[in-house]
Coordinates of C-alpha atoms and ligand atoms in Angstrom, one line a residue:
X1 CA -13.5 -7.9 -50.2
X2 CA -14.8 -8.9 -46.8
X3 CA -18.0 -7.2 -45.9
X4 CA -17.8 -3.9 -44.0
X5 CA -18.8 -5.2 -40.5
X6 CA -16.2 -7.9 -40.6
X7 CA -13.6 -5.2 -41.5
X8 CA -14.7 -2.9 -38.7
X9 CA -14.4 -5.8 -36.2
X10 CA -11.0 -6.6 -37.5
X11 CA -10.0 -3.0 -37.2
X12 CA -11.2 -2.9 -33.6
X13 CA -8.6 -5.5 -32.4
X14 CA -5.1 -4.2 -32.3
X15 CA -3.0 -5.0 -35.3
X16 CA 0.7 -5.5 -35.8
X17 CA 2.5 -3.4 -38.3
X18 CA 2.2 -6.0 -41.1
X19 CA -1.5 -6.3 -40.5
X20 CA -1.7 -2.5 -40.7
X21 CA -0.1 -2.6 -44.1
X22 CA -2.4 -5.3 -45.3
X23 CA -5.4 -3.5 -43.9
X24 CA -4.3 -0.3 -45.8
X25 CA -4.1 -2.3 -49.0
X26 CA -7.5 -3.7 -48.5
X27 CA -8.9 -0.2 -47.8
X28 CA -7.3 1.1 -51.0
X29 CA -8.9 -1.8 -52.9
X30 CA -5.5 -3.1 -54.2
X31 CA -5.6 -6.4 -56.1
X32 CA -9.3 -6.3 -56.2
X33 CA -9.5 -6.6 -52.4
X34 CA -8.0 -10.0 -52.5
X35 CA -5.6 -11.2 -49.7
X36 CA -3.4 -14.1 -50.5
X37 CA -0.3 -14.9 -48.4
X38 CA 2.1 -17.8 -48.7
X39 CA 4.4 -19.8 -46.4
X40 CA 7.5 -20.7 -48.5
X41 CA 9.7 -23.3 -46.7
X42 CA 12.6 -24.8 -48.5
X43 CA 12.3 -28.6 -47.9
X44 CA 15.9 -28.9 -46.7
X45 CA 15.2 -29.5 -43.1
X46 CA 12.5 -29.8 -40.4
X47 CA 10.6 -26.7 -39.3
X48 CA 11.7 -24.9 -36.1
X49 CA 10.1 -22.5 -33.8
X50 CA 11.3 -19.6 -36.0
X51 CA 9.3 -21.0 -38.8
X52 CA 6.3 -21.2 -36.5
X53 CA 6.5 -17.4 -36.1
X54 CA 6.4 -17.0 -39.9
X55 CA 3.5 -19.6 -40.1
X56 CA 1.4 -17.7 -37.5
X57 CA 2.0 -14.5 -39.5
X58 CA 1.2 -15.9 -42.9
X59 CA -1.8 -18.0 -42.0
X60 CA -2.9 -15.6 -39.3
X61 CA -3.2 -12.7 -41.8
X62 CA -5.2 -14.8 -44.2
X63 CA -7.6 -15.9 -41.4
X64 CA -7.9 -12.4 -40.1
X65 CA -8.7 -10.7 -43.4
X66 CA -10.7 -13.4 -45.0
X67 CA -8.0 -14.4 -47.4
X68 CA -6.1 -17.5 -48.3
X69 CA -2.6 -18.7 -47.5
X70 CA -0.6 -21.0 -49.9
X71 CA 1.9 -23.6 -48.8
X72 CA 4.7 -23.3 -51.3
X73 CA 7.7 -25.5 -51.2
X74 CA 10.7 -23.5 -52.4
X75 CA 12.3 -26.5 -54.0
X76 CA 14.9 -24.8 -56.1
X77 CA 18.0 -26.6 -54.9
X78 CA 17.8 -30.4 -55.5
X79 CA 21.1 -31.0 -53.8
X80 CA 19.7 -30.3 -50.3
X81 CA 16.1 -31.2 -50.6
X82 CA 14.2 -34.3 -49.8
X83 CA 10.6 -35.6 -49.6
X84 CA 11.1 -36.5 -46.0
X85 CA 11.2 -32.8 -45.3
X86 CA 8.2 -32.1 -47.4
X87 CA 6.1 -34.6 -45.3
X88 CA 7.4 -33.3 -42.0
X89 CA 6.6 -29.7 -43.0
X90 CA 3.0 -30.6 -43.8
X91 CA 2.6 -32.5 -40.5
X92 CA 4.1 -29.6 -38.5
X93 CA 1.9 -26.9 -40.0
X94 CA -1.2 -29.0 -39.4
X95 CA -0.2 -29.7 -35.9
X96 CA 0.2 -26.0 -35.2
X97 CA -3.5 -25.7 -36.3
X98 CA -3.3 -24.3 -39.8
X99 CA -4.5 -25.6 -43.1
X100 CA -3.8 -24.6 -46.7
X101 CA -6.6 -26.6 -48.2
X102 CA -5.8 -27.5 -51.8
X103 CA -3.3 -24.6 -52.2
X104 CA -0.1 -26.7 -52.0
X105 CA 2.4 -25.5 -54.5
X106 CA 6.0 -26.0 -55.5
X107 CA 8.4 -23.5 -57.0
X108 CA 9.4 -26.4 -59.3
X109 CA 5.9 -26.2 -60.8
X110 CA 7.0 -22.8 -62.2
X111 CA 10.3 -24.0 -63.7
X112 CA 8.8 -23.9 -67.3
X113 CA 7.4 -20.3 -66.8
X114 CA 10.6 -19.2 -65.1
X115 CA 12.7 -20.6 -68.0
X116 CA 10.5 -18.8 -70.5
X117 CA 10.9 -15.6 -68.7
X118 CA 14.6 -16.0 -68.6
X119 CA 14.6 -16.6 -72.3
X120 CA 12.5 -13.5 -72.8
X121 CA 14.9 -11.4 -70.7
X122 CA 17.9 -12.8 -72.7
X123 CA 16.2 -11.8 -76.0
X124 CA 15.5 -8.3 -74.7
X125 CA 19.2 -8.0 -73.8
X126 CA 18.4 -8.0 -70.0
X127 CA 20.3 -11.2 -69.2
X128 CA 23.6 -12.8 -70.2
X129 CA 25.6 -16.0 -69.7
X130 CA 28.8 -15.5 -67.7
X131 CA 31.6 -18.1 -68.1
X132 CA 33.5 -16.9 -65.0
X133 CA 33.8 -18.8 -61.8
X134 CA 31.8 -17.7 -58.8
X135 CA 35.1 -16.5 -57.2
X136 CA 35.8 -14.3 -60.2
X137 CA 32.2 -12.9 -60.2
X138 CA 32.4 -12.2 -56.4
X139 CA 35.8 -10.4 -56.9
X140 CA 34.1 -8.0 -59.4
X141 CA 31.2 -7.2 -57.2
X142 CA 32.8 -4.1 -55.7
X143 CA 31.8 -2.9 -52.2
X144 CA 28.9 -0.8 -51.1
X145 CA 31.0 2.3 -51.7
X146 CA 32.9 1.1 -54.8
X147 CA 31.2 0.2 -58.0
X148 CA 31.7 -3.3 -59.4
X149 CA 33.5 -4.3 -62.6
X150 CA 31.7 -5.5 -65.7
X151 CA 32.2 -9.1 -66.6
X152 CA 34.1 -9.6 -69.9
X153 CA 31.0 -11.6 -71.1
X154 CA 28.5 -8.8 -70.3
X155 CA 28.2 -7.7 -73.9
X156 CA 27.5 -11.0 -75.5
X157 CA 24.7 -10.9 -78.1
X158 CA 21.2 -12.2 -77.3
X159 CA 21.7 -15.0 -79.8
X160 CA 24.9 -16.2 -78.3
X161 CA 23.4 -16.0 -74.8
X162 CA 20.3 -17.9 -75.8
X163 CA 22.3 -20.6 -77.4
X164 CA 24.6 -20.9 -74.3
X165 CA 21.6 -20.9 -71.9
X166 CA 19.9 -23.6 -73.8
X167 CA 23.0 -25.7 -73.9
X168 CA 23.5 -25.1 -70.2
X169 CA 20.1 -26.6 -69.6
X170 CA 20.8 -29.5 -72.0
X171 CA 23.6 -30.6 -69.7
X172 CA 26.5 -29.7 -72.1
X173 CA 28.5 -27.8 -69.4
X174 CA 29.8 -28.7 -66.0
X175 CA 28.4 -27.4 -62.8
X176 CA 30.0 -24.1 -61.8
X177 CA 31.3 -23.4 -65.3
X178 CA 28.6 -20.9 -66.4
X179 CA 25.7 -18.9 -64.9
X180 CA 23.0 -16.7 -66.2
X181 CA 23.0 -13.2 -64.8
X182 CA 20.6 -10.3 -65.0
X183 CA 22.1 -7.4 -66.8
X184 CA 21.2 -4.5 -64.5
X185 CA 23.8 -2.2 -63.1
X186 CA 27.3 -3.0 -61.9
X187 CA 27.6 0.4 -60.1
X188 CA 24.2 0.3 -58.3
X189 CA 24.4 1.4 -54.7
X190 CA 22.3 -1.7 -53.9
X191 CA 24.8 -4.6 -54.3
X192 CA 21.9 -6.9 -55.2
X193 CA 21.5 -5.0 -58.5
X194 CA 25.0 -5.7 -59.6
X195 CA 24.1 -8.3 -62.2
X196 CA 22.6 -10.9 -59.8
X197 CA 22.8 -14.5 -60.8
X198 CA 19.5 -15.9 -62.1
X199 CA 20.4 -19.5 -62.9
X200 CA 23.1 -22.0 -62.0
X201 CA 23.8 -25.4 -63.4
X202 CA 23.0 -28.4 -61.1
X203 CA 23.0 -32.0 -62.3
X204 CA 21.7 -33.7 -59.2
X205 CA 18.2 -35.1 -60.0
X206 CA 15.3 -33.1 -58.4
X207 CA 12.8 -34.9 -56.1
X208 CA 9.9 -33.8 -58.3
X209 CA 11.2 -33.0 -61.7
X210 CA 13.9 -35.6 -62.0
X211 CA 16.4 -34.9 -64.7
X212 CA 14.3 -32.5 -66.7
X213 CA 16.3 -29.5 -65.7
X214 CA 20.0 -28.9 -65.5
X215 CA 19.6 -25.2 -64.7
X216 CA 18.0 -24.0 -61.5
X217 CA 16.8 -20.5 -60.6
X218 CA 18.2 -18.6 -57.7
X219 CA 16.0 -17.4 -54.9
X220 CA 15.8 -13.8 -56.1
X221 CA 14.7 -14.8 -59.5
X222 CA 12.3 -17.5 -58.4
X223 CA 10.6 -16.1 -55.4
X224 CA 8.8 -13.0 -56.6
X225 CA 7.9 -14.7 -59.8
X226 CA 6.4 -17.7 -58.0
X227 CA 4.4 -15.2 -55.9
X228 CA 3.2 -13.7 -59.1
X229 CA 2.2 -16.9 -60.8
X230 CA 0.3 -18.0 -57.7
X231 CA -1.6 -14.7 -57.3
X232 CA 0.1 -13.9 -53.9
X233 CA -0.7 -10.4 -52.8
X234 CA 1.5 -10.2 -49.7
X235 CA 4.8 -11.9 -49.6
X236 CA 5.8 -11.7 -45.9
X237 CA 9.3 -12.6 -44.9
X238 CA 12.1 -11.8 -42.5
X239 CA 14.2 -8.7 -42.3
X240 CA 17.3 -10.0 -44.1
X241 CA 15.2 -9.7 -47.2
X242 CA 14.7 -5.9 -46.9
X243 CA 17.8 -5.4 -49.1
X244 CA 16.4 -7.8 -51.7
X245 CA 13.1 -6.0 -52.0
X246 CA 14.1 -3.7 -54.8
X247 CA 15.2 -6.7 -56.8
X248 CA 12.0 -8.5 -56.0
X249 CA 10.2 -5.5 -57.4
X250 CA 12.5 -5.3 -60.4
X251 CA 11.7 -8.8 -61.5
X252 CA 8.0 -8.5 -60.7
X253 CA 7.9 -5.4 -62.9
X254 CA 8.8 -7.7 -65.8
X255 CA 5.5 -9.5 -65.3
X256 CA 3.0 -7.4 -63.5
X257 CA 0.4 -5.0 -64.9
X258 CA -1.6 -2.4 -63.1
X259 CA -4.4 -4.8 -62.0
X260 CA -2.3 -7.0 -59.7
X261 CA 1.1 -7.1 -58.1
X262 CA 2.5 -8.9 -55.1
X263 CA 4.4 -6.9 -52.5
X264 CA 7.0 -8.0 -50.0
X265 CA 6.8 -7.0 -46.3
X266 CA 9.5 -7.9 -43.7
X267 CA 9.4 -8.6 -39.9
X268 CA 12.0 -9.6 -37.4
X269 CA 13.2 -13.2 -37.2
X270 CA 12.7 -15.2 -34.0
X271 CA 16.0 -15.9 -32.2
X272 CA 15.8 -17.8 -29.0
X273 CA 18.4 -18.0 -26.2
X274 CA 20.3 -21.2 -25.6
X275 CA 19.6 -22.6 -29.0
X276 CA 20.5 -22.3 -32.6
X277 CA 18.0 -21.6 -35.4
X278 CA 20.1 -22.2 -38.5
X279 CA 18.9 -25.2 -40.4
X280 CA 22.5 -25.9 -41.5
X281 CA 23.6 -26.3 -37.9
X282 CA 20.5 -28.3 -36.9
X283 CA 21.2 -30.6 -39.8
X284 CA 24.8 -31.0 -38.5
X285 CA 23.6 -31.9 -35.0
X286 CA 21.3 -34.6 -36.6
X287 CA 23.9 -35.9 -39.1
X288 CA 26.7 -36.2 -36.5
X289 CA 24.4 -37.9 -34.0
X290 CA 24.8 -35.1 -31.4
X291 CA 21.1 -35.4 -30.9
X292 CA 18.7 -38.3 -31.5
X293 CA 17.2 -36.9 -34.7
X294 CA 15.2 -33.8 -35.9
X295 CA 12.5 -34.6 -33.4
X296 CA 14.9 -35.0 -30.4
X297 CA 13.0 -33.2 -27.6
X298 CA 15.9 -30.9 -27.1
X299 CA 15.8 -29.5 -30.6
X300 CA 14.1 -26.2 -31.3
X301 CA 12.1 -27.9 -34.1
X302 CA 8.4 -28.1 -34.1
X303 CA 8.6 -31.9 -34.1
X304 CA 11.0 -31.9 -31.2
X305 CA 8.8 -29.6 -29.2
X306 CA 5.8 -31.8 -30.0
X307 CA 7.6 -34.9 -28.9
X308 CA 8.7 -33.2 -25.7
X309 CA 5.1 -32.4 -24.9
X310 CA 4.7 -28.7 -25.9
X311 CA 1.2 -27.9 -27.0
X312 CA 0.4 -26.0 -30.3
X313 CA -1.4 -23.4 -28.2
X314 CA 1.6 -22.7 -26.0
X315 CA 3.7 -22.1 -29.1
X316 CA 1.1 -19.8 -30.6
X317 CA 0.6 -17.9 -27.3
X318 CA 4.3 -17.4 -27.1
X319 CA 4.5 -16.0 -30.6
X320 CA 1.6 -13.7 -29.8
X321 CA 3.5 -12.5 -26.7
X322 CA 6.7 -11.6 -28.5
X323 CA 4.9 -10.0 -31.4
X324 CA 6.3 -8.7 -34.7
X325 CA 8.7 -5.8 -35.0
X326 CA 11.1 -4.2 -37.5
X327 CA 14.2 -4.8 -35.3
X328 CA 16.2 -8.0 -34.7
X329 CA 16.1 -9.3 -31.2
X330 CA 17.0 -12.3 -29.1
X331 CA 14.0 -13.6 -27.2
X332 CA 14.4 -15.4 -23.9
X333 CA 13.5 -19.1 -24.0
X334 CA 11.9 -18.6 -20.5
X335 CA 9.1 -16.7 -22.2
X336 CA 8.4 -19.8 -24.3
X337 CA 8.7 -22.0 -21.2
X338 CA 6.2 -19.7 -19.4
X339 CA 3.7 -20.2 -22.2
X340 CA 4.2 -24.0 -22.0
X341 CA 3.6 -24.1 -18.3
X342 CA 0.6 -21.9 -18.6
X343 CA -1.1 -24.1 -21.1
X344 CA -0.1 -27.4 -19.5
X345 CA -1.4 -26.2 -16.2
X346 CA -4.8 -25.8 -17.8
X347 CA -4.8 -29.2 -19.7
X348 CA -2.5 -31.6 -17.9
X349 CA -3.9 -34.6 -16.0
X350 CA -2.6 -34.8 -12.4
X351 CA -0.9 -37.9 -11.2
X352 CA 1.7 -39.2 -8.8
X353 CA 5.1 -40.4 -9.7
X354 CA 8.2 -40.8 -7.6
X355 CA 11.4 -40.2 -9.4
X356 CA 13.9 -41.2 -6.8
X357 CA 12.0 -43.7 -4.6
X358 CA 12.5 -44.3 -0.9
X359 CA 10.4 -47.1 0.6
X360 CA 8.1 -46.3 3.6
X361 CA 6.5 -49.1 5.6
X362 CA 3.5 -48.0 7.6
X363 CA 3.8 -50.4 10.5
X364 CA 0.4 -49.9 12.0
X365 CA -1.5 -50.3 8.7
X366 CA -2.9 -53.8 8.3
X367 CA -0.9 -56.1 6.1
X368 CA -2.6 -57.0 2.8
X369 CA -5.1 -54.2 3.1
X370 CA -5.6 -51.8 0.1
X371 CA -7.9 -48.8 0.0
X372 CA -8.5 -46.4 -2.8
X373 CA -8.1 -42.7 -2.4
X374 CA -9.7 -40.2 -4.8
X375 CA -7.5 -37.8 -6.8
X376 CA -8.6 -34.8 -8.7
X377 CA -7.6 -35.1 -12.4
X378 CA -7.2 -31.3 -12.9
X379 CA -8.2 -28.6 -10.4
X380 CA -8.1 -26.1 -13.2
X381 CA -10.8 -28.0 -15.1
X382 CA -14.1 -28.7 -13.4
X383 CA -15.0 -31.3 -16.1
X384 CA -11.8 -33.3 -15.7
X385 CA -13.2 -35.6 -13.0
X386 CA -11.3 -37.8 -10.6
X387 CA -9.4 -41.1 -10.5
X388 CA -8.7 -43.6 -7.8
X389 CA -5.3 -44.4 -6.5
X390 CA -4.4 -47.4 -4.3
X391 CA -3.0 -46.9 -0.8
X392 CA -1.3 -49.7 1.1
X393 CA 1.1 -50.6 3.8
X394 CA 4.2 -50.0 1.7
X395 CA 4.6 -46.9 -0.3
X396 CA 7.3 -44.9 -2.0
X397 CA 8.1 -41.3 -1.3
X398 CA 10.8 -39.1 -2.9
X399 CA 14.2 -39.6 -1.3
X400 CA 14.7 -35.8 -1.2
X401 CA 11.6 -35.5 0.9
X402 CA 13.3 -37.1 3.9
X403 CA 16.2 -35.7 5.9
X404 CA 17.7 -37.3 8.9
X405 CA 19.2 -34.1 10.2
X406 CA 17.0 -31.4 8.7
X407 CA 17.6 -27.7 8.8
X408 CA 15.2 -25.5 10.6
X409 CA 12.7 -24.8 7.9
X410 CA 12.5 -28.3 6.4
X411 CA 8.8 -29.0 6.2
X412 CA 9.1 -32.5 4.8
X413 CA 9.7 -35.8 6.6
X414 CA 12.3 -36.2 9.4
X415 CA 12.7 -38.6 12.3
X416 CA 9.8 -38.1 14.7
X417 CA 8.2 -35.6 12.3
X418 CA 4.8 -35.7 10.6
X419 CA 3.7 -35.0 7.0
X420 CA 0.5 -35.5 5.1
X421 CA 0.5 -37.9 2.2
X422 CA -1.5 -36.1 -0.5
X423 CA -5.2 -37.2 -0.5
X424 CA -4.4 -39.9 2.2
X425 CA -3.2 -39.9 5.8
X426 CA -0.8 -38.1 8.1
X427 CA 2.2 -40.3 8.8
X428 CA 4.9 -40.0 11.5
X429 CA 8.5 -41.2 11.0
X430 CA 9.3 -43.6 13.8
X431 CA 12.4 -45.4 12.6
X432 CA 15.2 -45.0 9.9
X433 CA 16.4 -48.3 8.5
X434 CA 20.0 -48.4 7.1
X435 CA 22.2 -50.9 5.4
X436 CA 25.7 -51.8 6.5
X437 CA 27.2 -48.8 4.7
X438 CA 24.9 -46.5 6.5
X439 CA 22.6 -45.8 3.4
X440 CA 19.0 -45.3 4.2
X441 CA 17.1 -48.2 2.8
X442 CA 13.6 -47.6 4.2
X443 CA 11.6 -45.7 6.8
X444 CA 9.2 -47.1 9.3
X445 CA 6.3 -44.9 9.9
X446 CA 2.9 -45.0 11.6
X447 CA -0.3 -43.4 10.3
X448 CA -3.1 -41.6 12.0
X449 CA -6.3 -43.4 10.7
X450 CA -8.5 -40.4 11.6
X451 CA -6.8 -38.1 9.1
X452 CA -8.0 -39.3 5.8
X453 CA -10.2 -36.8 3.9
X454 CA -13.8 -37.0 5.0
X455 CA -12.8 -38.2 8.5
X456 CA -12.8 -36.0 11.6
X457 CA -9.0 -35.7 11.8
X458 CA -8.7 -34.6 8.2
X459 CA -8.4 -30.9 9.2
X460 CA -5.5 -31.5 11.4
X461 CA -2.6 -29.3 10.3
X462 CA 0.9 -30.4 9.4
X463 CA 3.4 -28.3 7.6
X464 CA 4.3 -30.6 4.7
X465 CA 2.4 -32.6 2.1
X466 CA 4.2 -35.2 0.0
X467 CA 3.4 -37.1 -3.1
X468 CA 3.7 -40.9 -2.9
X469 CA 2.7 -44.1 -4.7
X470 CA 1.7 -47.5 -3.4
X471 CA 4.8 -49.8 -3.7
X472 CA 2.9 -52.9 -4.7
X473 CA 0.8 -51.1 -7.3
X474 CA 3.3 -48.6 -8.9
X475 CA 4.5 -49.3 -12.4
X476 CA 8.2 -48.8 -13.4
X477 CA 9.0 -46.2 -16.0
X478 CA 11.9 -44.5 -17.6
X479 CA 11.9 -40.7 -17.4
X480 CA 14.0 -38.4 -19.6
X481 CA 14.9 -35.1 -18.1
X482 CA 16.0 -32.3 -20.5
X483 CA 18.0 -29.2 -20.0
X484 CA 19.1 -26.5 -22.4
X485 CA 20.8 -27.8 -25.5
X486 CA 23.5 -25.1 -25.3
X487 CA 25.5 -23.7 -22.4
X488 CA 25.7 -20.2 -23.7
X489 CA 22.9 -17.7 -24.1
X490 CA 23.5 -16.9 -27.8
X491 CA 25.5 -19.6 -29.5
X492 CA 25.2 -17.9 -32.9
X493 CA 27.1 -14.9 -31.6
X494 CA 30.1 -17.1 -30.5
X495 CA 32.5 -16.6 -33.3
X496 CA 35.6 -17.9 -31.6
X497 CA 34.4 -21.4 -31.0
X498 CA 32.7 -24.1 -33.1
X499 CA 29.0 -24.2 -32.0
X500 CA 29.3 -27.9 -31.2
X501 CA 31.7 -27.1 -28.4
X502 CA 29.0 -25.0 -26.8
X503 CA 26.6 -27.9 -26.4
X504 CA 25.5 -28.6 -22.9
X505 CA 26.8 -32.1 -22.0
X506 CA 24.0 -32.5 -19.4
X507 CA 21.1 -31.7 -21.6
X508 CA 19.7 -35.2 -21.3
X509 CA 19.5 -37.2 -18.1
X510 CA 17.8 -40.6 -18.1
X511 CA 16.2 -41.8 -14.9
X512 CA 15.3 -45.5 -14.7
X513 CA 12.8 -47.2 -12.2
X514 CA 10.7 -44.2 -11.7
X515 CA 7.5 -45.3 -9.9
X516 CA 4.2 -44.1 -11.4
X517 CA 0.8 -44.7 -10.1
X518 CA -1.3 -47.3 -12.1
X519 CA -3.6 -44.6 -13.5
X520 CA -0.7 -42.9 -15.3
X521 CA 0.4 -46.2 -16.8
X522 CA -3.1 -46.8 -18.0
X523 CA -3.3 -43.4 -19.8
X524 CA 0.1 -43.3 -21.3
X525 CA -0.8 -45.0 -24.6
X526 CA -3.2 -42.2 -25.4
X527 CA -0.4 -39.6 -25.3
X528 CA -2.0 -37.9 -22.3
X529 CA -0.2 -34.8 -20.9
X530 CA 0.5 -35.2 -17.2
X531 CA 1.5 -33.2 -14.3
X532 CA 3.5 -35.4 -12.0
X533 CA 2.5 -33.7 -8.8
X534 CA 5.3 -31.5 -7.4
X535 CA 7.7 -32.5 -10.1
X536 CA 6.7 -31.2 -13.5
X537 CA 4.9 -31.8 -16.7
X538 CA 5.5 -35.1 -18.5
X539 CA 4.4 -36.6 -21.7
X540 CA 4.8 -40.2 -23.0
X541 CA 7.6 -40.4 -25.5
X542 CA 7.3 -41.9 -28.9
X543 CA 9.5 -44.8 -27.6
X544 CA 7.0 -45.6 -24.9
X545 CA 5.3 -49.0 -25.0
X546 CA 3.0 -50.8 -22.6
X547 CA 5.9 -52.9 -21.3
X548 CA 8.4 -50.2 -21.3
X549 CA 6.9 -46.8 -20.3
X550 CA 9.0 -43.8 -21.2
X551 CA 8.1 -40.3 -20.3
X552 CA 9.7 -37.0 -21.3
X553 CA 9.8 -34.2 -18.8
X554 CA 8.3 -31.4 -20.9
X555 CA 9.2 -28.9 -18.2
X556 CA 9.7 -28.7 -14.5
X557 CA 7.2 -27.0 -12.2
X558 CA 8.3 -23.6 -11.2
X559 CA 7.3 -23.1 -7.7
X560 CA 6.6 -26.7 -6.7
X561 CA 6.8 -26.3 -3.0
X562 CA 4.6 -23.2 -2.4
X563 CA 2.0 -24.7 -4.7
X564 CA 1.7 -27.9 -2.8
X565 CA 1.4 -26.0 0.4
X566 CA -1.5 -24.1 -1.0
X567 CA -3.3 -26.9 -2.7
X568 CA -3.1 -29.6 0.0
Ligands
ATP1 P1 17.5 -21.3 -45.3 O1 16.8 -20.5 -46.3 O2 18.8 -20.8 -44.9 O3 17.5 -22.8 -45.6 P2 15.4 -20.5 -43.6 O4 15.3 -20.6 -42.1 O5 15.2 -19.1 -44.2 O6 16.7 -21.2 -44.0 P3 13.1 -21.3 -45.2 O7 12.6 -22.7 -45.4 O8 13.6 -20.6 -46.4 O9 14.3 -21.5 -44.1 O10 12.1 -20.5 -44.4 C1 10.7 -20.4 -44.7 C2 10.1 -19.1 -44.2 O11 10.3 -19.1 -42.8 C3 10.8 -17.9 -44.7 O12 9.7 -17.0 -45.1 C4 11.6 -17.4 -43.6 O13 11.7 -16.0 -43.6 C5 10.8 -17.9 -42.4 N1 11.7 -18.0 -41.3 C6 12.8 -18.8 -41.2 N2 13.5 -18.7 -40.0 C7 12.8 -17.8 -39.3 C8 12.9 -17.3 -38.0 N3 13.9 -17.6 -37.2 N4 12.0 -16.4 -37.6 C9 10.9 -16.1 -38.3 N5 10.7 -16.5 -39.6 C10 11.6 -17.4 -40.1
MG2 MG1 15.2 -19.1 -46.6

């Protein structure tokens, strides 16, 4: 057990209800004061933000109470599982900032022990082989208010059951032709006790055990036993398993003695607005090419969020904010976005990029002259330093920052009006140049040489401040703008329509020929997180190369305009 002072410290911080339970077990000296949790993903898909909530709980409890957390791959269904998923799961947990040391386990490691236990239960008359189809078995289940019906195979002798079970595993029977069931109680008020299936026949080779096994344990038979074999003390899972808990305990009773037993505690799943969290549906999106892959930046996967530019800390902060309860809820994705902005504001390197460029020629600025202005890398971080940005006679500003016939409160550039170019000069719009169709092709402006910072005119006030880049120095980039993947708040609740019909057709917008300042281009290879001033947070995409820069917009700035007014 952790020493007393550590325990008092722990007690002093507020605990969620699961931590309270764990704390009480520690106080009572259960399991010799040992705390061992586990995170048990099935390697049948990539992890999503819901899994991050479970990871923070499982690893967080271990950290908080001086225990350990196992990573256990719940690889009991070879049909759906793959090593690609195993690798991605490891990467994602590490990226979130957790580590399981040498405690990496696989449910398949326990297949021999599980098989032995099944044999023992058969010999004790507690399990039997049922030759019925899954439909027949389901039809006999009864309802919560009506007892089920006994299978005609329920009274087979242990000898016959043992023989059949061994032959099932030897591959003598077809998939679906027989199952092994626990012989418990067909009239139990808990439906999970009505002779649950323990084993089914699967002939697909397993990614770790190959063709050794032809029978595979079901979740309810494998999970608690695996916990037990591993020495897990707290098996923390989501609320849908509350109804499974008596069965968890029933099977654990077959193994445990008074010195040690694992217990299951449940908390609410994470559900997020405007997305889906079902691995089956996410797999469909990937398989059908509706997204670019598991790590598509629109996906709610950890790898998607990483690629998009979310930070591990923002995800962990979000999970802290929503907390853990005993009631299902739907959390607003804007809470997650808030946490992302909050963290990126602290860490992102500021730079200038123009998404929709409009050329400005500063007619009284000497041709061929270049000067460098100094830009703060991050006003939130006094150690972040500065970088230099070239200024010259031709620059780009955002097309939206100019209006020929502006409304009253338009504080940006208009004919005859003045704005400040961030960290440089005040300019005045003298002339609007158009092509034959009447489209604006460039602006001719003049600058006031006294208004650069450090010079006497620097304090002169104008209403608007614009971001800009030097036309001759800017580097071309592609920018990918993301919106919500789904058009409806809770796609999982839409039962009338297929979830694929609810996809937002405008969830990805690609913008070419974005102009970024040279400093941004020079930092991109390092995966730097940027704030493109007044636009949003951007991160280089995995597709980005030195020749072809690609940036993902992680998230837009919320209150762009006000902010610039204050900071300029
Ligand atoms: P399935 O079992 O249907 O493939 P799953 O989402 O339950 O999907 P697992 O790999 O079994 O996937 O999940 C591993 C762990 O993550 C489990 O303990 C599960 O309870 C937890 N988990 C999964 N989804 C969520 C979620 N949305 N919120 C919180 N925890 C989750
Ligand atoms: Mg599961």
